[in-house]
mmCIF file of C-alpha atoms in Angstrom:
data_model
loop_
_atom_site.group_PDB
_atom_site.id
_atom_site.type_symbol
_atom_site.label_atom_id
_atom_site.label_comp_id
_atom_site.label_asym_id
_atom_site.label_seq_id
_atom_site.Cartn_x
_atom_site.Cartn_y
_atom_site.Cartn_z
ATOM 1 C CA MET A 26 61.363 240.707 87.245
ATOM 2 C CA GLN A 27 58.241 238.533 87.318
ATOM 3 C CA LEU A 28 58.865 235.057 88.814
ATOM 4 C CA ALA A 29 57.859 231.867 86.978
ATOM 5 C CA LEU A 30 54.723 230.176 88.144
ATOM 6 C CA TYR A 31 56.469 227.233 89.704
ATOM 7 C CA ARG A 32 58.416 229.298 91.791
ATOM 8 C CA SER A 33 55.569 231.962 92.645
ATOM 9 C CA PHE A 34 53.411 228.957 93.708
ATOM 10 C CA ARG A 35 56.043 226.676 95.075
ATOM 11 C CA PRO A 36 54.571 224.989 98.348
ATOM 12 C CA THR A 37 55.664 226.625 101.585
ATOM 13 C CA THR A 38 53.620 224.189 103.825
ATOM 14 C CA PHE A 39 52.738 220.519 103.909
ATOM 15 C CA ASP A 40 49.223 221.158 103.165
ATOM 16 C CA SER A 41 50.071 222.972 99.805
ATOM 17 C CA VAL A 42 51.994 219.741 98.675
ATOM 18 C CA ILE A 43 49.851 217.885 95.973
ATOM 19 C CA GLY A 44 49.926 214.269 95.257
ATOM 20 C CA GLN A 45 52.426 213.199 97.832
ATOM 21 C CA ASP A 46 49.898 212.466 101.014
ATOM 22 C CA HIS A 47 51.623 209.349 102.054
ATOM 23 C CA ILE A 48 55.015 211.351 102.515
ATOM 24 C CA VAL A 49 53.522 214.471 104.063
ATOM 25 C CA ARG A 50 51.489 212.558 106.450
ATOM 26 C CA ALA A 51 54.690 210.903 107.788
ATOM 27 C CA LEU A 52 56.719 213.844 107.694
ATOM 28 C CA GLU A 53 54.093 215.584 109.789
ATOM 29 C CA ASN A 54 53.903 212.835 112.112
ATOM 30 C CA GLN A 55 57.661 213.284 112.966
ATOM 31 C CA VAL A 56 57.492 217.038 113.312
ATOM 32 C CA MET A 57 54.757 216.513 115.726
ATOM 33 C CA SER A 58 56.272 213.707 117.764
ATOM 34 C CA GLY A 59 59.776 215.244 117.900
ATOM 35 C CA LYS A 60 61.382 212.122 116.561
ATOM 36 C CA ILE A 61 63.488 213.370 114.067
ATOM 37 C CA GLY A 62 65.986 211.265 111.927
ATOM 38 C CA HIS A 63 69.445 212.118 111.002
ATOM 39 C CA ALA A 64 69.513 211.065 107.442
ATOM 40 C CA TYR A 65 66.469 211.318 105.016
ATOM 41 C CA LEU A 66 66.267 210.207 101.420
ATOM 42 C CA PHE A 67 63.892 211.744 99.044
ATOM 43 C CA CYS A 68 63.480 210.007 95.571
ATOM 44 C CA GLY A 69 61.559 210.399 92.584
ATOM 45 C CA THR A 70 61.370 212.327 89.009
ATOM 46 C CA ARG A 71 61.851 215.805 88.437
ATOM 47 C CA GLY A 72 59.250 218.274 89.556
ATOM 48 C CA VAL A 73 57.166 216.372 92.125
ATOM 49 C CA GLY A 74 58.354 218.168 95.284
ATOM 50 C CA LYS A 75 61.241 216.567 96.955
ATOM 51 C CA THR A 76 63.198 219.887 97.354
ATOM 52 C CA SER A 77 60.260 221.593 98.379
ATOM 53 C CA CYS A 78 59.330 219.006 101.164
ATOM 54 C CA ALA A 79 63.006 219.143 102.034
ATOM 55 C CA LYS A 80 62.700 222.718 102.859
ATOM 56 C CA ILE A 81 59.322 222.587 104.592
ATOM 57 C CA PHE A 82 60.539 219.876 106.688
ATOM 58 C CA ALA A 83 63.727 221.735 107.429
ATOM 59 C CA LYS A 84 61.703 224.733 108.723
ATOM 60 C CA ALA A 85 59.073 222.697 110.448
ATOM 61 C CA ILE A 86 61.657 220.864 112.699
ATOM 62 C CA ASN A 87 63.203 223.933 113.737
ATOM 63 C CA CYS A 88 59.996 226.110 114.415
ATOM 64 C CA LEU A 89 59.014 226.799 117.930
ATOM 65 C CA HIS A 90 55.194 226.654 117.417
ATOM 66 C CA PRO A 91 54.943 224.208 114.287
ATOM 67 C CA VAL A 92 51.113 224.147 112.926
ATOM 68 C CA ASN A 93 49.767 220.863 111.646
ATOM 69 C CA GLY A 94 53.248 219.556 111.277
ATOM 70 C CA SER A 95 54.397 222.726 109.247
ATOM 71 C CA ALA A 96 56.476 225.774 110.511
ATOM 72 C CA CYS A 97 54.268 228.598 111.945
ATOM 73 C CA GLY A 98 55.976 231.291 110.006
ATOM 74 C CA GLU A 99 55.663 233.759 112.961
ATOM 75 C CA CYS A 100 58.245 232.616 115.251
ATOM 76 C CA GLU A 101 61.467 234.242 115.827
ATOM 77 C CA VAL A 102 63.069 231.276 114.277
ATOM 78 C CA CYS A 103 61.079 231.032 111.516
ATOM 79 C CA LYS A 104 61.698 234.687 110.571
ATOM 80 C CA ALA A 105 65.380 234.270 110.929
ATOM 81 C CA LEU A 106 65.321 230.853 108.535
ATOM 82 C CA ASN A 107 63.448 232.739 105.892
ATOM 83 C CA ALA A 108 66.190 235.391 105.752
ATOM 84 C CA PRO A 109 68.467 235.293 102.868
ATOM 85 C CA ASN A 110 71.484 235.031 105.216
ATOM 86 C CA ASN A 111 70.323 232.143 106.772
ATOM 87 C CA VAL A 112 73.027 229.501 107.332
ATOM 88 C CA ASP A 113 70.945 226.630 109.432
ATOM 89 C CA ILE A 114 69.329 225.181 106.388
ATOM 90 C CA LEU A 115 71.864 225.134 103.679
ATOM 91 C CA GLU A 116 70.994 223.677 100.068
ATOM 92 C CA ILE A 117 73.998 222.043 98.244
ATOM 93 C CA ASP A 118 73.870 221.182 94.280
ATOM 94 C CA ALA A 119 75.525 217.918 93.935
ATOM 95 C CA ALA A 120 76.098 218.185 90.284
ATOM 96 C CA SER A 121 78.268 221.154 90.768
ATOM 97 C CA ASN A 122 79.892 220.450 93.979
ATOM 98 C CA ASN A 123 80.355 216.819 93.555
ATOM 99 C CA GLY A 124 84.024 216.349 94.927
ATOM 100 C CA VAL A 125 85.635 214.884 97.870
ATOM 101 C CA ASP A 126 86.983 218.473 99.132
ATOM 102 C CA GLU A 127 83.352 219.656 98.960
ATOM 103 C CA ILE A 128 82.212 217.008 101.056
ATOM 104 C CA ARG A 129 85.230 217.447 103.369
ATOM 105 C CA ALA A 130 84.359 221.114 103.947
ATOM 106 C CA LEU A 131 80.966 220.056 104.641
ATOM 107 C CA ARG A 132 82.356 218.013 107.081
ATOM 108 C CA GLU A 133 84.183 220.428 109.084
ATOM 109 C CA LYS A 134 81.582 223.065 108.955
ATOM 110 C CA ILE A 135 79.017 220.523 110.440
ATOM 111 C CA LYS A 136 80.682 220.573 113.737
ATOM 112 C CA TYR A 137 79.543 224.319 114.414
ATOM 113 C CA PRO A 138 75.794 224.158 116.016
ATOM 114 C CA PRO A 139 72.948 226.159 114.351
ATOM 115 C CA ILE A 140 72.693 229.934 115.171
ATOM 116 C CA HIS A 141 68.849 230.049 115.451
ATOM 117 C CA GLY A 142 67.121 226.532 115.468
ATOM 118 C CA LYS A 143 67.305 223.286 117.201
ATOM 119 C CA TYR A 144 68.925 221.635 113.941
ATOM 120 C CA LYS A 145 71.218 222.612 111.039
ATOM 121 C CA VAL A 146 69.944 220.991 107.885
ATOM 122 C CA TYR A 147 71.611 220.131 104.988
ATOM 123 C CA ILE A 148 69.735 219.636 101.454
ATOM 124 C CA ILE A 149 72.075 217.610 99.116
ATOM 125 C CA ASP A 150 70.262 217.872 95.729
ATOM 126 C CA GLU A 151 71.089 215.401 92.890
ATOM 127 C CA VAL A 152 73.069 213.630 95.172
ATOM 128 C CA HIS A 153 73.760 210.701 92.841
ATOM 129 C CA MET A 154 76.175 212.987 91.143
ATOM 130 C CA LEU A 155 78.862 212.845 93.819
ATOM 131 C CA THR A 156 81.930 210.922 92.987
ATOM 132 C CA ASP A 157 82.977 207.652 94.665
ATOM 133 C CA SER A 158 85.271 209.425 97.111
ATOM 134 C CA ALA A 159 82.931 212.072 97.918
ATOM 135 C CA PHE A 160 80.046 209.249 98.800
ATOM 136 C CA ASN A 161 82.913 207.709 101.043
ATOM 137 C CA ALA A 162 83.454 211.082 102.903
ATOM 138 C CA LEU A 163 79.697 211.510 103.404
ATOM 139 C CA LEU A 164 79.149 207.953 104.582
ATOM 140 C CA LYS A 165 81.594 209.086 107.522
ATOM 141 C CA THR A 166 79.461 212.030 108.496
ATOM 142 C CA LEU A 167 76.336 209.758 108.112
ATOM 143 C CA GLU A 168 77.772 207.048 110.414
ATOM 144 C CA GLU A 169 78.486 209.479 113.493
ATOM 145 C CA PRO A 170 76.564 212.738 112.716
ATOM 146 C CA PRO A 171 76.469 215.515 115.177
ATOM 147 C CA THR A 172 73.123 215.579 117.316
ATOM 148 C CA HIS A 173 72.168 218.865 115.536
ATOM 149 C CA ALA A 174 72.603 217.699 112.334
ATOM 150 C CA VAL A 175 69.797 216.541 109.835
ATOM 151 C CA PHE A 176 70.941 215.463 106.141
ATOM 152 C CA ILE A 177 68.014 215.151 103.310
ATOM 153 C CA LEU A 178 69.302 213.848 100.242
ATOM 154 C CA ALA A 179 67.142 214.227 97.079
ATOM 155 C CA THR A 180 67.857 212.172 93.910
ATOM 156 C CA THR A 181 66.130 211.149 90.649
ATOM 157 C CA GLU A 182 68.268 208.378 90.433
ATOM 158 C CA SER A 183 68.383 206.465 93.802
ATOM 159 C CA TYR A 184 69.866 203.173 92.026
ATOM 160 C CA LYS A 185 73.181 205.062 91.699
ATOM 161 C CA LEU A 186 73.737 205.425 95.491
ATOM 162 C CA PRO A 187 75.992 203.112 97.383
ATOM 163 C CA GLN A 188 74.104 200.502 99.526
ATOM 164 C CA THR A 189 76.056 201.769 102.438
ATOM 165 C CA ILE A 190 74.598 205.261 102.016
ATOM 166 C CA LEU A 191 70.819 203.915 101.457
ATOM 167 C CA SER A 192 70.766 201.917 104.455
ATOM 168 C CA ARG A 193 71.669 204.769 106.693
ATOM 169 C CA CYS A 194 68.849 206.955 105.215
ATOM 170 C CA MET A 195 64.941 207.070 106.019
ATOM 171 C CA ARG A 196 63.674 206.601 102.453
ATOM 172 C CA PHE A 197 60.667 208.284 101.037
ATOM 173 C CA ASP A 198 59.654 207.540 97.103
ATOM 174 C CA PHE A 199 57.751 210.392 95.648
ATOM 175 C CA ARG A 200 55.228 209.513 93.092
ATOM 176 C CA LEU A 201 54.256 210.991 89.804
ATOM 177 C CA VAL A 202 51.149 213.476 90.345
ATOM 178 C CA SER A 203 47.783 212.308 88.654
ATOM 179 C CA LYS A 204 46.738 214.392 85.993
ATOM 180 C CA ASP A 205 43.475 215.017 87.836
ATOM 181 C CA ASP A 206 45.723 216.753 90.582
ATOM 182 C CA LEU A 207 47.772 218.633 88.095
ATOM 183 C CA ALA A 208 44.749 219.908 86.329
ATOM 184 C CA LYS A 209 43.072 221.031 89.750
ATOM 185 C CA GLN A 210 46.389 222.802 90.614
ATOM 186 C CA THR A 211 46.566 224.511 87.162
ATOM 187 C CA ARG A 212 42.966 225.705 87.484
ATOM 188 C CA LYS A 213 43.798 227.058 91.132
ATOM 189 C CA VAL A 214 46.772 229.027 89.582
ATOM 190 C CA PHE A 215 44.652 230.381 86.736
ATOM 191 C CA ASP A 216 41.929 231.468 89.251
ATOM 192 C CA GLU A 217 44.597 233.338 91.428
ATOM 193 C CA ILE A 218 46.440 235.239 88.309
ATOM 194 C CA GLY A 219 42.924 235.993 86.927
ATOM 195 C CA VAL A 220 43.425 233.514 83.698
ATOM 196 C CA LYS A 221 40.124 232.552 82.086
ATOM 197 C CA TYR A 222 40.459 228.807 80.524
ATOM 198 C CA ASP A 223 38.404 226.173 79.208
ATOM 199 C CA ASP A 224 38.709 222.709 80.959
ATOM 200 C CA ARG A 225 39.757 220.916 77.775
ATOM 201 C CA ALA A 226 43.044 223.531 77.639
ATOM 202 C CA VAL A 227 43.492 222.821 81.292
ATOM 203 C CA ASP A 228 43.528 219.077 80.868
ATOM 204 C CA LEU A 229 45.941 219.018 77.862
ATOM 205 C CA ILE A 230 48.565 221.189 79.881
ATOM 206 C CA ALA A 231 48.067 218.634 82.907
ATOM 207 C CA LYS A 232 48.612 215.809 80.663
ATOM 208 C CA ALA A 233 51.626 217.590 78.915
ATOM 209 C CA GLY A 234 52.990 217.957 82.426
ATOM 210 C CA GLU A 235 53.569 213.968 82.557
ATOM 211 C CA GLY A 236 53.071 213.819 86.445
ATOM 212 C CA SER A 237 55.553 216.714 87.051
ATOM 213 C CA VAL A 238 53.889 219.888 89.154
ATOM 214 C CA ARG A 239 57.041 222.050 88.164
ATOM 215 C CA ASP A 240 56.703 220.814 84.262
ATOM 216 C CA THR A 241 53.045 221.673 84.094
ATOM 217 C CA LEU A 242 53.389 224.956 85.761
ATOM 218 C CA SER A 243 56.143 225.593 83.317
ATOM 219 C CA ILE A 244 53.889 224.787 80.398
ATOM 220 C CA ALA A 245 51.012 226.836 81.763
ATOM 221 C CA ASP A 246 53.612 229.583 81.959
ATOM 222 C CA CYS A 247 54.356 229.512 78.213
ATOM 223 C CA VAL A 248 50.717 228.894 77.283
ATOM 224 C CA VAL A 249 49.819 232.282 79.226
ATOM 225 C CA ALA A 250 52.500 234.076 77.572
ATOM 226 C CA PHE A 251 51.357 232.943 74.340
ATOM 227 C CA ALA A 252 47.486 233.256 74.892
ATOM 228 C CA GLY A 253 47.237 236.159 77.137
ATOM 229 C CA ASN A 254 44.294 235.927 79.821
ATOM 230 C CA ASN A 255 42.112 233.749 78.017
ATOM 231 C CA VAL A 256 43.576 230.124 77.617
ATOM 232 C CA THR A 257 41.717 227.918 75.038
ATOM 233 C CA THR A 258 42.047 224.476 73.619
ATOM 234 C CA ASP A 259 42.987 225.681 70.392
ATOM 235 C CA LYS A 260 45.922 227.895 71.786
ATOM 236 C CA VAL A 261 47.381 225.391 73.896
ATOM 237 C CA VAL A 262 47.382 222.615 71.004
ATOM 238 C CA GLU A 263 49.333 225.553 68.958
ATOM 239 C CA ILE A 264 51.707 226.420 71.710
ATOM 240 C CA LEU A 265 52.436 222.874 72.491
ATOM 241 C CA GLY A 266 52.389 221.294 68.857
ATOM 242 C CA THR A 267 50.237 218.538 70.064
ATOM 243 C CA SER A 268 47.311 216.997 68.450
ATOM 244 C CA ASP A 269 43.674 217.579 69.903
ATOM 245 C CA ARG A 270 41.933 214.456 70.917
ATOM 246 C CA GLU A 271 39.668 214.718 68.031
ATOM 247 C CA SER A 272 42.285 214.590 65.292
ATOM 248 C CA VAL A 273 44.056 211.379 66.932
ATOM 249 C CA VAL A 274 40.258 209.793 66.975
ATOM 250 C CA LYS A 275 40.172 210.633 63.386
ATOM 251 C CA VAL A 276 43.429 209.054 62.400
ATOM 252 C CA VAL A 277 42.520 205.945 64.170
ATOM 253 C CA ASP A 278 38.982 205.773 62.386
ATOM 254 C CA GLU A 279 40.965 205.752 59.123
ATOM 255 C CA ILE A 280 43.181 203.016 60.626
ATOM 256 C CA ILE A 281 40.299 201.035 61.598
ATOM 257 C CA ALA A 282 38.507 201.350 58.126
ATOM 258 C CA LYS A 283 41.718 200.344 56.449
ATOM 259 C CA ASN A 284 41.398 203.513 54.546
ATOM 260 C CA LEU A 285 45.170 204.148 53.421
ATOM 261 C CA GLY A 286 44.400 207.530 51.382
ATOM 262 C CA GLY A 287 42.352 208.483 54.534
ATOM 263 C CA VAL A 288 45.511 207.901 56.744
ATOM 264 C CA LEU A 289 47.751 210.132 54.483
ATOM 265 C CA LYS A 290 45.180 212.696 54.272
ATOM 266 C CA ARG A 291 44.865 212.988 58.131
ATOM 267 C CA ILE A 292 48.593 213.049 58.654
ATOM 268 C CA ASP A 293 48.833 215.706 55.959
ATOM 269 C CA ASP A 294 46.276 217.864 57.683
ATOM 270 C CA PHE A 295 48.034 217.698 61.058
ATOM 271 C CA CYS A 296 51.420 218.345 59.252
ATOM 272 C CA ARG A 297 49.865 221.353 57.776
ATOM 273 C CA ALA A 298 48.645 222.618 60.911
ATOM 274 C CA GLY A 299 52.177 222.862 62.245
ATOM 275 C CA ARG A 300 51.914 219.935 64.682
ATOM 276 C CA ASN A 301 54.572 217.994 66.589
ATOM 277 C CA LEU A 302 55.057 214.910 64.765
ATOM 278 C CA VAL A 303 56.842 213.158 68.183
ATOM 279 C CA ALA A 304 53.820 214.437 69.891
ATOM 280 C CA LEU A 305 51.263 212.526 67.524
ATOM 281 C CA GLY A 306 53.383 209.382 67.922
ATOM 282 C CA LYS A 307 53.031 209.497 71.834
ATOM 283 C CA GLU A 308 49.374 210.596 71.323
ATOM 284 C CA LEU A 309 48.746 207.404 69.367
ATOM 285 C CA THR A 310 50.246 205.053 71.635
ATOM 286 C CA SER A 311 48.458 206.716 74.479
ATOM 287 C CA HIS A 312 45.098 206.497 72.523
ATOM 288 C CA PHE A 313 45.592 202.785 71.565
ATOM 289 C CA LYS A 314 46.620 202.102 75.359
ATOM 290 C CA ASP A 315 43.360 203.890 76.371
ATOM 291 C CA LEU A 316 41.347 201.888 73.897
ATOM 292 C CA LEU A 317 42.819 198.799 75.651
ATOM 293 C CA VAL A 318 41.550 200.071 78.841
ATOM 294 C CA VAL A 319 38.098 200.653 77.538
ATOM 295 C CA LYS A 320 37.839 197.163 76.030
ATOM 296 C CA THR A 321 39.211 195.538 79.479
ATOM 297 C CA CYS A 322 38.185 197.480 82.339
ATOM 298 C CA PRO A 323 34.652 197.725 83.830
ATOM 299 C CA ASP A 324 35.375 201.204 85.191
ATOM 300 C CA ALA A 325 37.209 202.372 82.018
ATOM 301 C CA GLU A 326 35.350 206.071 82.073
ATOM 302 C CA LYS A 327 36.481 206.861 85.564
ATOM 303 C CA MET A 328 40.214 205.567 85.142
ATOM 304 C CA LEU A 329 40.776 207.469 82.086
ATOM 305 C CA GLY A 330 38.991 210.564 83.387
ATOM 306 C CA ILE A 331 37.494 211.454 80.079
ATOM 307 C CA THR A 332 33.804 212.797 79.299
ATOM 308 C CA LYS A 333 30.595 210.342 78.235
ATOM 309 C CA GLU A 334 30.790 211.363 74.844
ATOM 310 C CA ASP A 335 34.445 210.751 74.525
ATOM 311 C CA TYR A 336 33.941 207.379 76.002
ATOM 312 C CA ASP A 337 31.520 206.371 73.818
ATOM 313 C CA LYS A 338 33.992 207.536 70.681
ATOM 314 C CA TYR A 339 36.440 205.056 72.444
ATOM 315 C CA LEU A 340 34.031 202.335 73.052
ATOM 316 C CA LEU A 341 33.155 202.017 69.213
ATOM 317 C CA GLN A 342 36.941 202.144 68.205
ATOM 318 C CA ALA A 343 37.605 199.455 71.113
ATOM 319 C CA ASN A 344 34.853 197.174 69.731
ATOM 320 C CA ALA A 345 36.266 197.387 66.145
ATOM 321 C CA LEU A 346 39.687 195.962 67.264
ATOM 322 C CA ASP A 347 40.682 192.685 69.439
ATOM 323 C CA VAL A 348 43.163 192.686 72.369
ATOM 324 C CA ASP A 349 45.923 191.368 70.350
ATOM 325 C CA THR A 350 45.486 194.169 67.579
ATOM 326 C CA LEU A 351 45.542 196.942 70.155
ATOM 327 C CA ILE A 352 48.800 195.691 71.983
ATOM 328 C CA ALA A 353 50.183 195.152 68.324
ATOM 329 C CA PHE A 354 49.444 198.928 67.788
ATOM 330 C CA MET A 355 50.818 199.999 71.040
ATOM 331 C CA GLN A 356 53.786 198.272 70.333
ATOM 332 C CA LYS A 357 54.598 199.894 66.827
ATOM 333 C CA PHE A 358 54.219 203.342 68.025
ATOM 334 C CA SER A 359 55.930 202.931 71.375
ATOM 335 C CA GLU A 360 59.084 202.244 69.385
ATOM 336 C CA ILE A 361 58.818 205.442 67.334
ATOM 337 C CA GLU A 362 59.851 208.253 69.622
ATOM 338 C CA SER A 363 63.591 206.759 69.620
ATOM 339 C CA GLU A 364 63.268 206.177 66.092
ATOM 340 C CA LEU A 365 62.218 209.661 64.912
ATOM 341 C CA LYS A 366 65.623 210.692 66.499
ATOM 342 C CA TYR A 367 67.410 209.167 63.549
ATOM 343 C CA ALA A 368 64.799 209.456 61.049
ATOM 344 C CA LEU A 369 65.500 211.277 57.731
ATOM 345 C CA SER A 370 61.832 211.873 57.097
ATOM 346 C CA PRO A 371 59.878 211.884 60.401
ATOM 347 C CA ARG A 372 56.684 212.381 58.526
ATOM 348 C CA THR A 373 57.837 209.364 56.357
ATOM 349 C CA LEU A 374 58.080 207.256 59.385
ATOM 350 C CA ILE A 375 54.996 208.274 61.119
ATOM 351 C CA GLU A 376 53.010 207.766 57.848
ATOM 352 C CA LEU A 377 54.646 204.022 57.598
ATOM 353 C CA LYS A 378 53.672 203.279 60.916
ATOM 354 C CA CYS A 379 50.029 204.383 60.378
ATOM 355 C CA LEU A 380 49.832 202.482 57.218
ATOM 356 C CA GLU A 381 51.113 199.301 58.988
ATOM 357 C CA CYS A 382 48.540 199.587 61.244
ATOM 358 C CA ALA A 383 45.910 200.303 58.411
ATOM 359 C CA SER A 384 47.177 197.094 56.894
ATOM 360 C CA TYR A 385 47.389 195.095 59.828
ATOM 361 C CA GLY A 386 45.803 191.603 59.194
ATOM 362 C CA ASN A 387 46.008 191.691 55.556
ATOM 363 C CA GLU A 388 49.348 190.023 55.385
ATOM 364 C CA LYS A 389 47.832 187.017 56.892
ATOM 365 C CA LYS A 390 45.131 186.781 54.317
ATOM 366 C CA ASN A 391 47.669 186.789 51.372
#
């Protein structure tokens, strides 16, 4: 069975972690100094490297000869920890083991020292799913842990954790990974697996990943399955059901021209191409935000990471609209994602929003 790309390219050393330099540097320093805490809290959205960093750190603090803060992978301890039957690094899914009995069982097991390394590491994923009684049981362990025990708690919803737990952990907040870093990683993966691609296609994949490395590589996996070894912009647009940048620009051109018939024609073309209307709503919101950036920020081209040709198109549109209008348009489309869930006709809703924007300002004259 072939592994998914996000599993095949999961980082195994801190050097291969992307977009989390502030956390990587702190953890590497702890490994090299030998000053290891007893409890860590890794917070952040899905797919940004929390569990990967936890596993890398767990092996690094046990390694006999760490290299630049990461495990060497060659010493006897590293080889033992890489074995499937390793019991010194335990990963617990709190979503399915969230009761007090499971935490009490953990407290009993924690008394026993590690077999191979210096530390016994417990990685508790989605820790916010624990029940109140389970949190109370865990708190007792965090208050008086054995010297050989290290806890790494990972969560996407840190606000659900009791303050008593938060105050006993060294907290690290993982950031969303930038689109540029995601695109760079995707290109690296495609190069390694022998897939040809064009840069615009990779940019679309990175944008769809929305800051998550795992989501980006999962999307890349789907695209490769559909497109084979030649990933093009058209194929990415087709598989994702999203619009390409040119389509969005054309819709906005019609809105700016107040051409109601043109707006309806562009949306009809979009629907005939089998594109995702929710994606169109999101991209229109994003596009009007980009126009606001172009209108108000001196280094907009660099901020948006777009070509000079695209920047010139954006500048023409931005100059045709004032700041208040751009904000109003962003507001209209930012509401559409939730509205589409309950809409009897998503197409009609999208058309209505676009027509409202195209007619914006006319009501003031009448």
